Coordinates of N, CA and C in Angstrom, one line a residue:
M1 N -7.5 -6.5 -20.1 CA -6.7 -5.4 -20.5 C -5.4 -5.3 -19.7
R2 N -5.6 -5.3 -18.4 CA -4.5 -5.2 -17.4 C -3.6 -6.4 -17.6
H3 N -4.2 -7.6 -17.8 CA -3.4 -8.8 -18.0 C -2.4 -8.7 -19.2
F4 N -2.8 -7.9 -20.2 CA -1.9 -7.8 -21.4 C -1.1 -6.5 -21.3
G5 N -1.2 -5.8 -20.2 CA -0.4 -4.6 -20.0 C -0.9 -3.4 -20.8
V6 N -2.2 -3.4 -21.1 CA -2.8 -2.3 -21.9 C -3.3 -1.2 -20.9
R7 N -2.7 0.0 -21.0 CA -3.2 1.1 -20.1 C -4.7 1.4 -20.5
H8 N -5.5 1.5 -19.6 CA -6.9 1.8 -19.9 C -7.6 2.4 -18.7
R9 N -8.8 2.9 -19.0 CA -9.6 3.6 -18.0 C -11.0 2.9 -18.1
F10 N -11.5 2.3 -17.0 CA -12.8 1.6 -17.0 C -13.8 2.5 -16.2
C11 N -14.7 3.0 -17.0 CA -15.7 3.9 -16.4 C -17.1 3.2 -16.5
T12 N -17.9 3.4 -15.4 CA -19.2 2.8 -15.4 C -20.2 3.7 -14.6
Q13 N -21.4 3.7 -15.0 CA -22.4 4.5 -14.3 C -22.8 3.9 -12.9
T14 N -22.6 2.6 -12.9 CA -22.9 1.9 -11.6 C -21.8 0.9 -11.3
L15 N -21.5 0.7 -10.0 CA -20.5 -0.2 -9.6 C -21.3 -1.5 -9.3
G16 N -21.4 -2.4 -10.2 CA -22.2 -3.6 -10.1 C -23.5 -3.4 -10.9
V17 N -24.5 -4.2 -10.5 CA -25.7 -4.2 -11.3 C -26.6 -3.1 -10.9
D18 N -27.3 -2.5 -11.9 CA -28.3 -1.4 -11.7 C -29.6 -2.1 -11.6
K19 N -30.1 -2.1 -10.3 CA -31.4 -2.8 -10.0 C -32.6 -2.2 -10.8
G20 N -32.4 -1.0 -11.3 CA -33.4 -0.3 -12.1 C -33.8 -1.1 -13.3
Y21 N -33.0 -2.0 -13.8 CA -33.3 -2.9 -15.0 C -34.0 -4.2 -14.6
K22 N -34.2 -4.4 -13.4 CA -34.7 -5.7 -12.9 C -36.1 -6.1 -13.6
N23 N -36.9 -5.1 -13.7 CA -38.3 -5.4 -14.2 C -38.4 -5.2 -15.7
Q24 N -37.3 -4.9 -16.4 CA -37.4 -4.7 -17.9 C -37.4 -6.1 -18.5
S25 N -38.3 -6.3 -19.5 CA -38.5 -7.7 -20.0 C -37.2 -8.3 -20.5
F26 N -36.3 -7.6 -21.1 CA -35.1 -8.1 -21.6 C -34.2 -8.8 -20.5
Y27 N -34.3 -8.2 -19.3 CA -33.4 -8.7 -18.2 C -34.2 -9.6 -17.2
R28 N -35.5 -9.5 -17.2 CA -36.3 -10.1 -16.1 C -36.0 -11.6 -15.8
K29 N -35.9 -12.4 -16.9 CA -35.8 -13.9 -16.7 C -34.5 -14.3 -16.0
H30 N -33.4 -13.6 -16.3 CA -32.1 -14.0 -15.8 C -31.5 -13.0 -14.8
F31 N -32.3 -12.0 -14.4 CA -31.7 -10.9 -13.6 C -30.9 -11.4 -12.4
D32 N -31.5 -12.2 -11.6 CA -30.9 -12.6 -10.3 C -29.5 -13.3 -10.6
T33 N -29.5 -14.2 -11.6 CA -28.3 -14.9 -11.9 C -27.2 -14.0 -12.4
E34 N -27.6 -13.1 -13.3 CA -26.7 -12.1 -13.9 C -26.2 -11.1 -12.8
E35 N -27.1 -10.8 -11.9 CA -26.7 -9.9 -10.8 C -25.5 -10.4 -10.0
T36 N -25.7 -11.7 -9.7 CA -24.6 -12.4 -8.9 C -23.3 -12.4 -9.7
R37 N -23.4 -12.8 -11.0 CA -22.3 -12.9 -11.9 C -21.6 -11.5 -12.1
V38 N -22.3 -10.5 -12.3 CA -21.7 -9.2 -12.6 C -21.1 -8.6 -11.3
N39 N -21.8 -8.8 -10.2 CA -21.2 -8.3 -8.9 C -19.9 -9.0 -8.6
Q40 N -19.9 -10.3 -8.9 CA -18.6 -11.1 -8.7 C -17.5 -10.6 -9.5
L41 N -17.8 -10.2 -10.8 CA -16.8 -9.7 -11.7 C -16.3 -8.4 -11.2
F42 N -17.1 -7.5 -10.7 CA -16.7 -6.2 -10.1 C -15.8 -6.5 -8.9
A43 N -16.1 -7.4 -8.1 CA -15.3 -7.8 -6.9 C -13.9 -8.3 -7.3
Q44 N -13.9 -9.2 -8.4 CA -12.7 -9.7 -8.9 C -11.8 -8.6 -9.5
A45 N -12.4 -7.7 -10.1 CA -11.7 -6.6 -10.7 C -10.9 -5.8 -9.6
K46 N -11.5 -5.6 -8.5 CA -10.8 -4.9 -7.4 C -9.7 -5.7 -6.9
A47 N -9.9 -7.0 -6.7 CA -8.9 -7.9 -6.2 C -7.7 -8.0 -7.2
C48 N -8.0 -7.9 -8.5 CA -6.9 -7.9 -9.5 C -6.3 -6.6 -9.8
K49 N -6.7 -5.6 -9.0 CA -6.2 -4.2 -9.1 C -6.5 -3.6 -10.4
V50 N -7.7 -3.9 -10.9 CA -8.3 -3.2 -12.1 C -9.0 -2.0 -11.5
Q51 N -8.6 -0.8 -11.9 CA -9.3 0.4 -11.4 C -10.6 0.6 -12.2
V52 N -11.7 0.7 -11.4 CA -13.0 0.9 -12.0 C -13.5 2.2 -11.4
E53 N -13.9 3.2 -12.3 CA -14.4 4.5 -11.8 C -15.9 4.6 -12.0
K54 N -16.6 5.0 -11.1 CA -18.0 5.3 -11.2 C -18.1 6.7 -11.8
C55 N -18.3 6.8 -13.1 CA -18.4 8.2 -13.7 C -19.1 8.0 -15.0
T56 N -19.5 9.2 -15.6 CA -20.2 9.2 -16.9 C -19.2 9.9 -17.8
V57 N -19.0 9.3 -19.0 CA -18.1 9.9 -20.0 C -19.0 10.5 -21.1
S58 N -18.7 11.8 -21.4 CA -19.5 12.5 -22.4 C -19.0 12.1 -23.8
V59 N -19.9 12.3 -24.8 CA -19.5 12.1 -26.2 C -18.3 12.9 -26.6
Q60 N -18.2 14.1 -26.0 CA -17.1 15.0 -26.3 C -15.8 14.4 -25.7
D61 N -15.8 13.8 -24.5 CA -14.7 13.2 -24.0 C -14.2 12.0 -24.9
I62 N -15.1 11.3 -25.4 CA -14.8 10.2 -26.3 C -14.2 10.7 -27.6
Q63 N -14.7 11.7 -28.1 CA -14.2 12.3 -29.4 C -12.8 12.8 -29.2
V64 N -12.5 13.5 -28.1 CA -11.2 14.0 -27.8 C -10.2 12.8 -27.7
H65 N -10.6 11.8 -27.0 CA -9.8 10.6 -26.8 C -9.5 10.0 -28.1
L66 N -10.4 9.8 -29.0 CA -10.2 9.2 -30.3 C -9.3 10.1 -31.2
A67 N -9.5 11.4 -31.1 CA -8.7 12.4 -31.9 C -7.3 12.3 -31.5
Q68 N -7.0 11.9 -30.3 CA -5.6 11.7 -29.9 C -5.0 10.4 -30.3
G69 N -5.7 9.6 -31.1 CA -5.2 8.4 -31.6 C -5.4 7.2 -30.7
H70 N -6.2 7.4 -29.6 CA -6.5 6.3 -28.7 C -7.8 5.5 -29.2
V71 N -7.9 4.3 -28.6 CA -9.1 3.5 -28.9 C -10.1 3.6 -27.8
A72 N -11.4 3.5 -28.1 CA -12.4 3.5 -27.1 C -13.3 2.2 -27.3
I73 N -13.6 1.5 -26.2 CA -14.6 0.5 -26.3 C -15.8 1.0 -25.5
V74 N -16.9 1.2 -26.1 CA -18.0 1.8 -25.5 C -19.2 0.9 -25.6
L75 N -19.8 0.6 -24.4 CA -21.0 -0.3 -24.3 C -22.2 0.6 -24.0
V76 N -23.2 0.6 -24.9 CA -24.3 1.4 -24.7 C -25.6 0.6 -24.9
N77 N -26.7 1.1 -24.4 CA -28.0 0.6 -24.5 C -28.4 0.8 -26.0
S78 N -28.7 -0.3 -26.7 CA -29.1 -0.1 -28.1 C -30.3 0.7 -28.3
G79 N -31.1 0.8 -27.3 CA -32.4 1.6 -27.4 C -32.1 3.1 -27.5
V80 N -30.9 3.5 -27.3 CA -30.6 5.0 -27.4 C -29.9 5.3 -28.7
L81 N -29.6 4.3 -29.5 CA -28.9 4.5 -30.7 C -29.8 4.8 -31.9
H82 N -29.5 5.7 -32.8 CA -30.3 5.9 -33.9 C -29.4 6.0 -35.2
C83 N -29.9 5.5 -36.3 CA -29.2 5.5 -37.5 C -29.2 6.9 -38.2
D84 N -28.0 7.4 -38.5 CA -27.9 8.7 -39.2 C -28.4 8.6 -40.6
L85 N -28.4 7.4 -41.2 CA -28.7 7.3 -42.6 C -30.3 7.2 -42.8
C86 N -31.0 6.5 -41.9 CA -32.4 6.4 -42.1 C -33.3 6.9 -41.0
S87 N -32.6 7.5 -40.0 CA -33.3 8.1 -38.8 C -34.2 7.1 -38.1
S88 N -33.9 5.8 -38.2 CA -34.6 4.7 -37.5 C -33.8 4.2 -36.3
P89 N -34.4 3.6 -35.3 CA -33.6 3.0 -34.3 C -32.7 1.9 -35.0
V90 N -31.5 1.7 -34.5 CA -30.5 0.9 -35.1 C -31.1 -0.5 -35.4
K91 N -31.8 -1.1 -34.4 CA -32.2 -2.5 -34.6 C -33.2 -2.7 -35.8
Y92 N -33.7 -1.6 -36.3 CA -34.7 -1.7 -37.5 C -34.0 -1.3 -38.8
C93 N -32.8 -0.8 -38.7 CA -32.1 -0.3 -39.9 C -31.6 -1.4 -40.8

């Protein structure tokens, strides 16, 4: 984003890898490799003057941001998403 001159705000709950995911089956096989890769990317971001904030953004914050005509790129754990049409977890919809 910075490379293309796009003003943005990068918010994350953890600066680097959250070790709490290490024993979850989805991450277990490649966790150590991914931990190194992700931590290197966070280090590179700082070196490239990409501002990364450790913070949580509420749904209301995102709604206000979108209502002002801005774009939001939001990465979430699919396990917390639910379909409004069928009330099922998204992966089963």
